Amino acid sequence: MALAGVGAGLAWRTSRHQSQTLSEAENAFWQQQFARLDGVMLATSVFRGKPVVLNFWATWCPPCVEELPLINNFFLQNKAKGWQVLALAVDQAAPVSRFLAQSPLSFPVALAGFPGIEVSRSLGNLNGALPFTVVFDSSGHVLQRKMGKLTADDIRAWERLPV
């Protein structure tokens, strides 16, 4: 019984340490700013207090482009419930502008450029691959991560999250 108590204590301490480490990454994210296509800086802190879907994508990434309409539909159906979406393009301004002219999105898009890969890694994208999506609760903590193209099942799962 004593060994079980020690084991439980170590497990709690380990999970608490991991939580603190993640909290540092979350805090760092909420202090960042990214340029919108119009050149105005967009502070991630404006999204705090609401559940947020953060999507890392690029115009040269076919699965990224394919999932954007699904994310846009999610946003349109759930913005009245407080959900926010932010797409960070790991790309350059010109191709993103051309893409959005042909396929407008209803949520904010900002430019992260190549440094966006490091931002995504800090939030759990260990491979630095795209697309990568993070769901935050209203207090700014990561609830879910998804490497690869989103599915309708992923979207439905977000709607059931305790945000």
CSV table of N, CA and C in Angstrom, one decimal:
chain,number,residue,atom,x,y,z
A,1,MET,N,0.8,-1.2,0.0
A,1,MET,CA,0.0,0.0,0.0
A,1,MET,C,0.9,1.3,0.0
A,2,ALA,N,1.9,1.2,0.8
A,2,ALA,CA,2.9,2.4,0.8
A,2,ALA,C,3.5,2.6,-0.6
A,3,LEU,N,3.8,1.5,-1.3
A,3,LEU,CA,4.4,1.7,-2.6
A,3,LEU,C,3.4,2.3,-3.6
A,4,ALA,N,2.1,1.9,-3.4
A,4,ALA,CA,1.1,2.5,-4.3
A,4,ALA,C,1.0,4.0,-4.1
A,5,GLY,N,1.1,4.4,-2.8
A,5,GLY,CA,1.0,5.8,-2.5
A,5,GLY,C,2.2,6.6,-3.0
A,6,VAL,N,3.4,6.0,-3.0
A,6,VAL,CA,4.6,6.6,-3.5
A,6,VAL,C,4.4,6.7,-5.1
A,7,GLY,N,4.0,5.6,-5.7
A,7,GLY,CA,3.8,5.7,-7.1
A,7,GLY,C,2.8,6.7,-7.5
A,8,ALA,N,1.7,6.8,-6.8
A,8,ALA,CA,0.7,7.8,-7.1
A,8,ALA,C,1.2,9.2,-7.0
A,9,GLY,N,2.0,9.4,-5.9
A,9,GLY,CA,2.6,10.7,-5.7
A,9,GLY,C,3.6,11.1,-6.8
A,10,LEU,N,4.4,10.1,-7.3
A,10,LEU,CA,5.3,10.4,-8.4
A,10,LEU,C,4.6,10.7,-9.6
A,11,ALA,N,3.5,10.0,-9.9
A,11,ALA,CA,2.7,10.2,-11.1
A,11,ALA,C,2.1,11.6,-11.1
A,12,TRP,N,1.6,12.0,-9.9
A,12,TRP,CA,1.0,13.4,-9.8
A,12,TRP,C,2.1,14.4,-10.0
A,13,ARG,N,3.2,14.2,-9.4
A,13,ARG,CA,4.3,15.2,-9.5
A,13,ARG,C,4.8,15.3,-10.9
A,14,THR,N,4.9,14.2,-11.6
A,14,THR,CA,5.3,14.2,-13.0
A,14,THR,C,4.3,14.9,-13.9
A,15,SER,N,3.0,14.6,-13.7
A,15,SER,CA,2.0,15.3,-14.5
A,15,SER,C,1.9,16.8,-14.2
A,16,ARG,N,2.1,17.1,-12.9
A,16,ARG,CA,2.2,18.5,-12.5
A,16,ARG,C,3.3,19.2,-13.2
A,17,HIS,N,4.5,18.6,-13.3
A,17,HIS,CA,5.7,19.2,-13.9
A,17,HIS,C,5.4,19.4,-15.4
A,18,GLN,N,4.8,18.3,-16.0
A,18,GLN,CA,4.5,18.5,-17.5
A,18,GLN,C,3.5,19.6,-17.7
A,19,SER,N,2.6,19.7,-16.8
A,19,SER,CA,1.6,20.8,-16.9
A,19,SER,C,2.2,22.2,-16.8
A,20,GLN,N,3.2,22.3,-15.9
A,20,GLN,CA,3.9,23.6,-15.8
A,20,GLN,C,4.7,23.9,-17.0
A,21,THR,N,5.3,22.9,-17.6
A,21,THR,CA,6.1,23.1,-18.8
A,21,THR,C,5.2,23.5,-20.0
A,22,LEU,N,4.1,22.9,-20.1
A,22,LEU,CA,3.1,23.2,-21.1
A,22,LEU,C,2.6,24.6,-20.9
A,23,SER,N,2.4,25.0,-19.7
A,23,SER,CA,1.9,26.3,-19.3
A,23,SER,C,2.8,27.4,-19.8
A,24,GLU,N,4.1,27.1,-19.7
A,24,GLU,CA,5.1,28.1,-20.2
A,24,GLU,C,5.0,28.3,-21.7
A,25,ALA,N,4.8,27.2,-22.4
A,25,ALA,CA,4.6,27.3,-23.9
A,25,ALA,C,3.3,28.0,-24.2
A,26,GLU,N,2.3,27.7,-23.5
A,26,GLU,CA,1.0,28.4,-23.7
A,26,GLU,C,1.1,29.9,-23.4
A,27,ASN,N,1.8,30.2,-22.3
A,27,ASN,CA,2.0,31.6,-21.9
A,27,ASN,C,2.8,32.3,-23.0
A,28,ALA,N,3.8,31.7,-23.5
A,28,ALA,CA,4.6,32.3,-24.6
A,28,ALA,C,3.8,32.6,-25.8
A,29,PHE,N,2.9,31.6,-26.2
A,29,PHE,CA,2.1,31.8,-27.3
A,29,PHE,C,1.2,33.0,-27.2
A,30,TRP,N,0.6,33.1,-26.0
A,30,TRP,CA,-0.4,34.2,-25.8
A,30,TRP,C,0.2,35.6,-25.7
A,31,GLN,N,1.6,35.7,-25.8
A,31,GLN,CA,2.3,36.9,-25.7
A,31,GLN,C,2.8,37.3,-27.1
A,32,GLN,N,2.5,36.5,-28.1
A,32,GLN,CA,3.0,36.8,-29.5
A,32,GLN,C,2.1,37.7,-30.3
A,33,GLN,N,2.7,38.2,-31.4
A,33,GLN,CA,2.0,39.0,-32.4
A,33,GLN,C,2.4,38.5,-33.8
A,34,PHE,N,1.5,38.5,-34.7
A,34,PHE,CA,1.7,38.1,-36.1
A,34,PHE,C,1.1,39.2,-37.0
A,35,ALA,N,1.8,39.4,-38.1
A,35,ALA,CA,1.3,40.4,-39.1
A,35,ALA,C,0.1,39.9,-39.9
A,36,ARG,N,-0.9,40.7,-40.0
A,36,ARG,CA,-2.0,40.3,-40.9
A,36,ARG,C,-1.6,40.7,-42.3
A,37,LEU,N,-2.3,40.4,-43.3
A,37,LEU,CA,-2.0,40.7,-44.7
A,37,LEU,C,-1.9,42.2,-44.9
A,38,ASP,N,-2.7,43.0,-44.1
A,38,ASP,CA,-2.7,44.4,-44.3
A,38,ASP,C,-1.6,45.1,-43.6
A,39,GLY,N,-0.7,44.3,-42.9
A,39,GLY,CA,0.5,44.8,-42.2
A,39,GLY,C,0.2,45.1,-40.7
A,40,VAL,N,-1.1,45.1,-40.3
A,40,VAL,CA,-1.4,45.4,-38.9
A,40,VAL,C,-1.1,44.2,-38.1
A,41,MET,N,-0.4,44.4,-37.0
A,41,MET,CA,-0.1,43.3,-36.1
A,41,MET,C,-1.3,42.8,-35.3
A,42,LEU,N,-1.4,41.5,-35.2
A,42,LEU,CA,-2.5,40.8,-34.5
A,42,LEU,C,-1.9,40.1,-33.3
A,43,ALA,N,-2.3,40.6,-32.1
A,43,ALA,CA,-1.9,40.0,-30.9
A,43,ALA,C,-2.7,38.8,-30.6
A,44,THR,N,-2.1,37.7,-30.2
A,44,THR,CA,-2.8,36.5,-29.9
A,44,THR,C,-3.6,36.7,-28.6
A,45,SER,N,-3.2,37.6,-27.8
A,45,SER,CA,-3.9,37.9,-26.5
A,45,SER,C,-5.4,38.3,-26.8
A,46,VAL,N,-5.7,38.8,-27.9
A,46,VAL,CA,-7.1,39.3,-28.2
A,46,VAL,C,-8.1,38.1,-28.2
A,47,PHE,N,-7.5,36.9,-28.4
A,47,PHE,CA,-8.4,35.7,-28.4
A,47,PHE,C,-8.6,35.1,-27.1
A,48,ARG,N,-7.8,35.5,-26.0
A,48,ARG,CA,-8.0,34.9,-24.7
A,48,ARG,C,-9.4,35.1,-24.2
A,49,GLY,N,-9.9,34.2,-23.4
A,49,GLY,CA,-11.2,34.3,-22.8
A,49,GLY,C,-12.3,33.6,-23.6
A,50,LYS,N,-11.9,33.1,-24.7
A,50,LYS,CA,-12.8,32.3,-25.6
A,50,LYS,C,-12.1,31.1,-26.1
A,51,PRO,N,-12.9,30.0,-26.4
A,51,PRO,CA,-12.2,28.9,-27.0
A,51,PRO,C,-11.7,29.2,-28.4
A,52,VAL,N,-10.5,28.7,-28.7
A,52,VAL,CA,-9.8,29.1,-29.9
A,52,VAL,C,-9.3,27.8,-30.7
A,53,VAL,N,-9.5,27.8,-32.0
A,53,VAL,CA,-8.9,26.9,-32.9
A,53,VAL,C,-7.8,27.6,-33.6
A,54,LEU,N,-6.6,27.1,-33.4
A,54,LEU,CA,-5.4,27.7,-34.0
A,54,LEU,C,-4.9,26.7,-35.1
A,55,ASN,N,-4.9,27.2,-36.3
A,55,ASN,CA,-4.5,26.3,-37.4
A,55,ASN,C,-3.2,26.8,-38.1
A,56,PHE,N,-2.2,26.0,-38.2
A,56,PHE,CA,-1.0,26.3,-38.9
A,56,PHE,C,-1.1,25.7,-40.3
A,57,TRP,N,-0.9,26.5,-41.4
A,57,TRP,CA,-1.2,26.0,-42.7
A,57,TRP,C,-0.2,26.7,-43.7
A,58,ALA,N,-0.3,26.3,-44.9
A,58,ALA,CA,0.5,27.0,-46.0
A,58,ALA,C,-0.2,26.8,-47.3
A,59,THR,N,-0.1,27.7,-48.2
A,59,THR,CA,-0.7,27.6,-49.6
A,59,THR,C,-0.1,26.4,-50.4
A,60,TRP,N,1.1,26.0,-50.1
A,60,TRP,CA,1.8,25.0,-50.8
A,60,TRP,C,1.5,23.6,-50.2
A,61,CYS,N,0.7,23.5,-49.2
A,61,CYS,CA,0.4,22.3,-48.5
A,61,CYS,C,-1.1,21.8,-48.9
A,62,PRO,N,-1.2,20.8,-49.8
A,62,PRO,CA,-2.5,20.4,-50.2
A,62,PRO,C,-3.5,20.1,-49.1
A,63,PRO,N,-3.1,19.3,-48.1
A,63,PRO,CA,-4.1,19.0,-47.0
A,63,PRO,C,-4.5,20.2,-46.2
A,64,CYS,N,-3.6,21.2,-46.1
A,64,CYS,CA,-3.9,22.4,-45.4
A,64,CYS,C,-5.0,23.1,-46.2
A,65,VAL,N,-4.9,23.3,-47.5
A,65,VAL,CA,-5.9,24.0,-48.3
A,65,VAL,C,-7.2,23.2,-48.3
A,66,GLU,N,-7.1,21.9,-48.3
A,66,GLU,CA,-8.3,21.1,-48.3
A,66,GLU,C,-9.2,21.2,-47.0
A,67,GLU,N,-8.5,21.4,-45.9
A,67,GLU,CA,-9.2,21.5,-44.6
A,67,GLU,C,-9.8,22.8,-44.3
A,68,LEU,N,-9.3,23.9,-44.9
A,68,LEU,CA,-9.7,25.2,-44.6
A,68,LEU,C,-11.2,25.5,-44.7
A,69,PRO,N,-11.9,24.9,-45.8
A,69,PRO,CA,-13.4,25.1,-45.8
A,69,PRO,C,-14.1,24.5,-44.6
A,70,LEU,N,-13.6,23.3,-44.2
A,70,LEU,CA,-14.2,22.7,-43.0
A,70,LEU,C,-14.0,23.5,-41.7
A,71,ILE,N,-12.8,24.1,-41.6
A,71,ILE,CA,-12.6,25.0,-40.5
A,71,ILE,C,-13.5,26.3,-40.6
A,72,ASN,N,-13.6,26.8,-41.8
A,72,ASN,CA,-14.4,28.0,-42.0
A,72,ASN,C,-15.9,27.7,-41.6
A,73,ASN,N,-16.4,26.5,-42.0
A,73,ASN,CA,-17.8,26.2,-41.7
A,73,ASN,C,-17.9,26.0,-40.2
A,74,PHE,N,-16.9,25.4,-39.5
A,74,PHE,CA,-17.0,25.3,-38.1
A,74,PHE,C,-17.1,26.7,-37.4
A,75,PHE,N,-16.3,27.6,-37.9
A,75,PHE,CA,-16.3,29.0,-37.3
A,75,PHE,C,-17.6,29.6,-37.6
A,76,LEU,N,-18.2,29.5,-38.8
A,76,LEU,CA,-19.5,30.2,-39.0
A,76,LEU,C,-20.6,29.6,-38.2
A,77,GLN,N,-20.5,28.3,-37.9
A,77,GLN,CA,-21.6,27.7,-37.1
A,77,GLN,C,-21.4,27.8,-35.6
A,78,ASN,N,-20.2,28.2,-35.2
A,78,ASN,CA,-20.0,28.2,-33.8
A,78,ASN,C,-19.5,29.6,-33.2
A,79,LYS,N,-19.4,30.6,-34.1
A,79,LYS,CA,-18.9,31.9,-33.5
A,79,LYS,C,-19.9,32.5,-32.6
A,80,ALA,N,-21.2,32.2,-32.7
A,80,ALA,CA,-22.2,32.8,-31.8
A,80,ALA,C,-22.0,32.1,-30.4
A,81,LYS,N,-21.4,31.0,-30.4
A,81,LYS,CA,-21.1,30.3,-29.1
A,81,LYS,C,-19.8,30.7,-28.5
A,82,GLY,N,-19.1,31.7,-29.1
A,82,GLY,CA,-17.9,32.2,-28.6
A,82,GLY,C,-16.6,31.7,-29.2
A,83,TRP,N,-16.7,30.7,-30.1
A,83,TRP,CA,-15.5,30.1,-30.7
A,83,TRP,C,-14.8,31.1,-31.6
A,84,GLN,N,-13.5,31.1,-31.5
A,84,GLN,CA,-12.7,31.9,-32.4
A,84,GLN,C,-11.8,31.0,-33.2
A,85,VAL,N,-11.3,31.4,-34.3
A,85,VAL,CA,-10.4,30.7,-35.1
A,85,VAL,C,-9.3,31.6,-35.6
A,86,LEU,N,-8.1,31.2,-35.6
A,86,LEU,CA,-7.0,31.9,-36.1
A,86,LEU,C,-6.1,31.0,-36.9
A,87,ALA,N,-5.9,31.4,-38.2
A,87,ALA,CA,-5.0,30.6,-39.1
A,87,ALA,C,-3.7,31.3,-39.2
A,88,LEU,N,-2.6,30.6,-38.9
A,88,LEU,CA,-1.3,31.2,-39.0
A,88,LEU,C,-0.6,30.5,-40.3
A,89,ALA,N,-0.4,31.4,-41.2
A,89,ALA,CA,0.2,30.9,-42.5
A,89,ALA,C,1.7,30.8,-42.4
A,90,VAL,N,2.2,29.6,-42.6
A,90,VAL,CA,3.7,29.4,-42.6
A,90,VAL,C,4.1,29.5,-44.1
A,91,ASP,N,4.0,30.8,-44.5
A,91,ASP,CA,4.1,31.1,-45.9
A,91,ASP,C,4.5,32.6,-46.1
A,92,GLN,N,4.5,33.0,-47.3
A,92,GLN,CA,4.8,34.4,-47.6
A,92,GLN,C,3.5,35.1,-47.9
A,93,ALA,N,3.5,36.5,-47.8
A,93,ALA,CA,2.3,37.3,-48.0
A,93,ALA,C,1.6,37.1,-49.4
A,94,ALA,N,2.4,37.2,-50.4
A,94,ALA,CA,1.9,37.2,-51.8
A,94,ALA,C,1.1,35.9,-52.1
A,95,PRO,N,1.6,34.7,-51.9
A,95,PRO,CA,0.7,33.5,-52.1
A,95,PRO,C,-0.5,33.4,-51.2
A,96,VAL,N,-0.4,33.9,-50.0
A,96,VAL,CA,-1.5,33.9,-49.1
A,96,VAL,C,-2.6,34.8,-49.6
A,97,SER,N,-2.2,36.0,-50.0
A,97,SER,CA,-3.1,37.0,-50.6
A,97,SER,C,-3.8,36.5,-51.8
A,98,ARG,N,-3.1,35.8,-52.7
A,98,ARG,CA,-3.7,35.3,-53.9
A,98,ARG,C,-4.7,34.2,-53.5
A,99,PHE,N,-4.3,33.3,-52.6
A,99,PHE,CA,-5.2,32.2,-52.1
A,99,PHE,C,-6.5,32.8,-51.5
A,100,LEU,N,-6.4,33.8,-50.6
A,100,LEU,CA,-7.6,34.3,-50.0
A,100,LEU,C,-8.4,35.1,-50.9
A,101,ALA,N,-7.9,35.7,-52.0
A,101,ALA,CA,-8.7,36.4,-53.0
A,101,ALA,C,-9.6,35.4,-53.7
A,102,GLN,N,-9.1,34.2,-53.9
A,102,GLN,CA,-9.9,33.1,-54.5
A,102,GLN,C,-10.8,32.3,-53.6
A,103,SER,N,-10.3,32.2,-52.3
A,103,SER,CA,-11.0,31.4,-51.3
A,103,SER,C,-11.1,32.1,-50.0
A,104,PRO,N,-11.9,33.2,-49.9
A,104,PRO,CA,-12.0,34.0,-48.7
A,104,PRO,C,-12.3,33.1,-47.4
A,105,LEU,N,-11.8,33.5,-46.3
A,105,LEU,CA,-12.1,32.9,-45.0
A,105,LEU,C,-12.8,33.9,-44.1
A,106,SER,N,-13.6,33.4,-43.2
A,106,SER,CA,-14.4,34.3,-42.4
A,106,SER,C,-13.7,34.6,-41.1
A,107,PHE,N,-12.6,34.0,-40.8
A,107,PHE,CA,-11.8,34.2,-39.6
A,107,PHE,C,-10.4,34.8,-39.9
A,108,PRO,N,-9.8,35.4,-38.9
A,108,PRO,CA,-8.5,36.0,-39.1
A,108,PRO,C,-7.4,35.1,-39.6
A,109,VAL,N,-6.6,35.6,-40.6
A,109,VAL,CA,-5.4,34.9,-41.1
A,109,VAL,C,-4.2,35.8,-40.8
A,110,ALA,N,-3.2,35.3,-40.3
A,110,ALA,CA,-2.0,36.1,-40.0
A,110,ALA,C,-0.8,35.3,-40.6
A,111,LEU,N,0.3,36.0,-40.8
A,111,LEU,CA,1.5,35.4,-41.4
A,111,LEU,C,2.5,35.1,-40.2
A,112,ALA,N,2.9,33.8,-40.2
A,112,ALA,CA,3.9,33.4,-39.2
A,112,ALA,C,5.2,33.1,-39.9
A,113,GLY,N,5.1,33.0,-41.3
A,113,GLY,CA,6.4,32.7,-42.0
A,113,GLY,C,7.0,31.4,-41.5
A,114,PHE,N,8.2,31.2,-41.9
A,114,PHE,CA,8.9,29.9,-41.5
A,114,PHE,C,9.1,29.8,-40.0
A,115,PRO,N,9.2,31.0,-39.2
A,115,PRO,CA,9.3,30.9,-37.8
A,115,PRO,C,8.0,30.3,-37.2
A,116,GLY,N,6.9,30.3,-37.9
A,116,GLY,CA,5.7,29.6,-37.4
A,116,GLY,C,5.9,28.2,-37.1
A,117,ILE,N,6.8,27.5,-37.8
A,117,ILE,CA,7.1,26.1,-37.5
A,117,ILE,C,7.6,26.0,-36.1
A,118,GLU,N,8.4,26.9,-35.6
A,118,GLU,CA,8.9,26.8,-34.3
A,118,GLU,C,7.8,27.1,-33.3
A,119,VAL,N,6.9,28.0,-33.6
A,119,VAL,CA,5.8,28.3,-32.7
A,119,VAL,C,4.9,27.0,-32.6
A,120,SER,N,4.7,26.3,-33.7
A,120,SER,CA,3.9,25.1,-33.7
A,120,SER,C,4.6,24.0,-32.9
A,121,ARG,N,5.9,23.9,-33.0
A,121,ARG,CA,6.6,23.0,-32.2
A,121,ARG,C,6.5,23.2,-30.7
A,122,SER,N,6.5,24.5,-30.4
A,122,SER,CA,6.4,24.8,-28.9
A,122,SER,C,5.0,24.4,-28.4
A,123,LEU,N,4.1,24.3,-29.3
A,123,LEU,CA,2.7,23.9,-28.9
A,123,LEU,C,2.4,22.4,-29.1
A,124,GLY,N,3.5,21.6,-29.4
A,124,GLY,CA,3.3,20.2,-29.5
A,124,GLY,C,3.5,19.5,-30.9
A,125,ASN,N,3.8,20.3,-31.9
A,125,ASN,CA,4.0,19.8,-33.2
A,125,ASN,C,5.5,19.3,-33.3
A,126,LEU,N,5.8,18.1,-32.8
A,126,LEU,CA,7.2,17.7,-32.7
A,126,LEU,C,7.9,17.5,-34.0
A,127,ASN,N,7.1,17.2,-35.1
A,127,ASN,CA,7.8,17.0,-36.4
A,127,ASN,C,7.9,18.3,-37.2
A,128,GLY,N,7.1,19.3,-36.8
A,128,GLY,CA,7.1,20.6,-37.5
A,128,GLY,C,6.4,20.4,-38.8
A,129,ALA,N,5.5,19.5,-39.0
A,129,ALA,CA,4.8,19.2,-40.2
A,129,ALA,C,3.5,20.1,-40.3
A,130,LEU,N,2.9,20.2,-41.4
A,130,LEU,CA,1.7,20.9,-41.7
A,130,LEU,C,0.7,19.9,-42.3
A,131,PRO,N,-0.6,20.1,-42.1
A,131,PRO,CA,-1.2,21.1,-41.2
A,131,PRO,C,-1.1,20.6,-39.8
A,132,PHE,N,-1.2,21.6,-38.9
A,132,PHE,CA,-1.2,21.3,-37.5
A,132,PHE,C,-2.2,22.2,-36.8
A,133,THR,N,-3.1,21.7,-36.0
A,133,THR,CA,-4.2,22.4,-35.3
A,133,THR,C,-4.1,22.2,-33.8
A,134,VAL,N,-4.3,23.3,-33.1
A,134,VAL,CA,-4.4,23.3,-31.7
A,134,VAL,C,-5.7,23.9,-31.2
A,135,VAL,N,-6.4,23.3,-30.3
A,135,VAL,CA,-7.6,23.8,-29.7
A,135,VAL,C,-7.3,24.2,-28.3
A,136,PHE,N,-7.6,25.5,-28.0
A,136,PHE,CA,-7.4,26.0,-26.6
A,136,PHE,C,-8.8,26.2,-26.0
A,137,ASP,N,-8.9,26.0,-24.7
A,137,ASP,CA,-10.1,26.4,-23.9
A,137,ASP,C,-10.1,27.9,-23.7
A,138,SER,N,-11.2,28.3,-23.0
A,138,SER,CA,-11.3,29.8,-22.8
A,138,SER,C,-10.3,30.4,-21.9
A,139,SER,N,-9.6,29.5,-21.1
A,139,SER,CA,-8.6,30.0,-20.2
A,139,SER,C,-7.2,30.0,-20.8
A,140,GLY,N,-7.1,29.6,-22.1
A,140,GLY,CA,-5.9,29.6,-22.8
A,140,GLY,C,-5.0,28.4,-22.8
A,141,HIS,N,-5.6,27.3,-22.2
A,141,HIS,CA,-4.9,26.0,-22.1
A,141,HIS,C,-5.2,25.1,-23.3
A,142,VAL,N,-4.2,24.4,-23.7
A,142,VAL,CA,-4.3,23.5,-24.9
A,142,VAL,C,-5.2,22.3,-24.4
A,143,LEU,N,-6.3,22.1,-25.2
A,143,LEU,CA,-7.2,21.0,-25.0
A,143,LEU,C,-6.9,19.8,-25.9
A,144,GLN,N,-6.6,20.1,-27.2
A,144,GLN,CA,-6.3,19.1,-28.2
A,144,GLN,C,-5.3,19.6,-29.2
A,145,ARG,N,-4.7,18.6,-29.8
A,145,ARG,CA,-3.8,18.9,-30.9
A,145,ARG,C,-4.1,17.9,-32.0
A,146,LYS,N,-3.9,18.3,-33.2
A,146,LYS,CA,-4.1,17.4,-34.4
A,146,LYS,C,-3.0,17.6,-35.4
A,147,MET,N,-2.3,16.6,-35.7
A,147,MET,CA,-1.3,16.6,-36.7
A,147,MET,C,-2.0,16.1,-38.0
A,148,GLY,N,-1.9,16.7,-39.1
A,148,GLY,CA,-2.5,16.3,-40.3
A,148,GLY,C,-3.8,16.9,-40.6
A,149,LYS,N,-4.4,16.4,-41.7
A,149,LYS,CA,-5.7,17.0,-42.1
A,149,LYS,C,-6.8,16.7,-41.2
A,150,LEU,N,-7.6,17.7,-40.9
A,150,LEU,CA,-8.8,17.5,-40.0
A,150,LEU,C,-9.9,16.8,-40.8
A,151,THR,N,-10.7,16.1,-40.0
A,151,THR,CA,-11.9,15.5,-40.5
A,151,THR,C,-13.1,16.0,-39.9
A,152,ALA,N,-14.3,15.7,-40.4
A,152,ALA,CA,-15.5,16.1,-39.8
A,152,ALA,C,-15.7,15.6,-38.4
A,153,ASP,N,-15.1,14.4,-38.1
A,153,ASP,CA,-15.2,13.8,-36.8
A,153,ASP,C,-14.4,14.7,-35.8
A,154,ASP,N,-13.2,15.2,-36.2
A,154,ASP,CA,-12.4,16.1,-35.4
A,154,ASP,C,-13.3,17.3,-35.0
A,155,ILE,N,-13.9,17.9,-36.0
A,155,ILE,CA,-14.7,19.1,-35.8
A,155,ILE,C,-15.9,18.8,-34.8
A,156,ARG,N,-16.6,17.7,-35.0
A,156,ARG,CA,-17.7,17.4,-34.1
A,156,ARG,C,-17.1,17.2,-32.6
A,157,ALA,N,-15.9,16.6,-32.5
A,157,ALA,CA,-15.4,16.4,-31.2
A,157,ALA,C,-15.1,17.8,-30.5
A,158,TRP,N,-14.7,18.8,-31.3
A,158,TRP,CA,-14.4,20.1,-30.7
A,158,TRP,C,-15.7,20.7,-30.1
A,159,GLU,N,-16.8,20.5,-30.7
A,159,GLU,CA,-18.1,21.0,-30.3
A,159,GLU,C,-18.5,20.4,-28.9
A,160,ARG,N,-18.0,19.2,-28.6
A,160,ARG,CA,-18.3,18.6,-27.3
A,160,ARG,C,-17.3,18.9,-26.2
A,161,LEU,N,-16.3,19.6,-26.5
A,161,LEU,CA,-15.2,19.9,-25.5
A,161,LEU,C,-15.7,20.8,-24.4
A,162,PRO,N,-15.2,20.6,-23.2
A,162,PRO,CA,-15.6,21.5,-22.1
A,162,PRO,C,-14.7,22.8,-22.2
A,163,VAL,N,-15.2,23.8,-22.8
A,163,VAL,CA,-14.4,25.0,-23.1
A,163,VAL,C,-14.8,26.1,-22.2
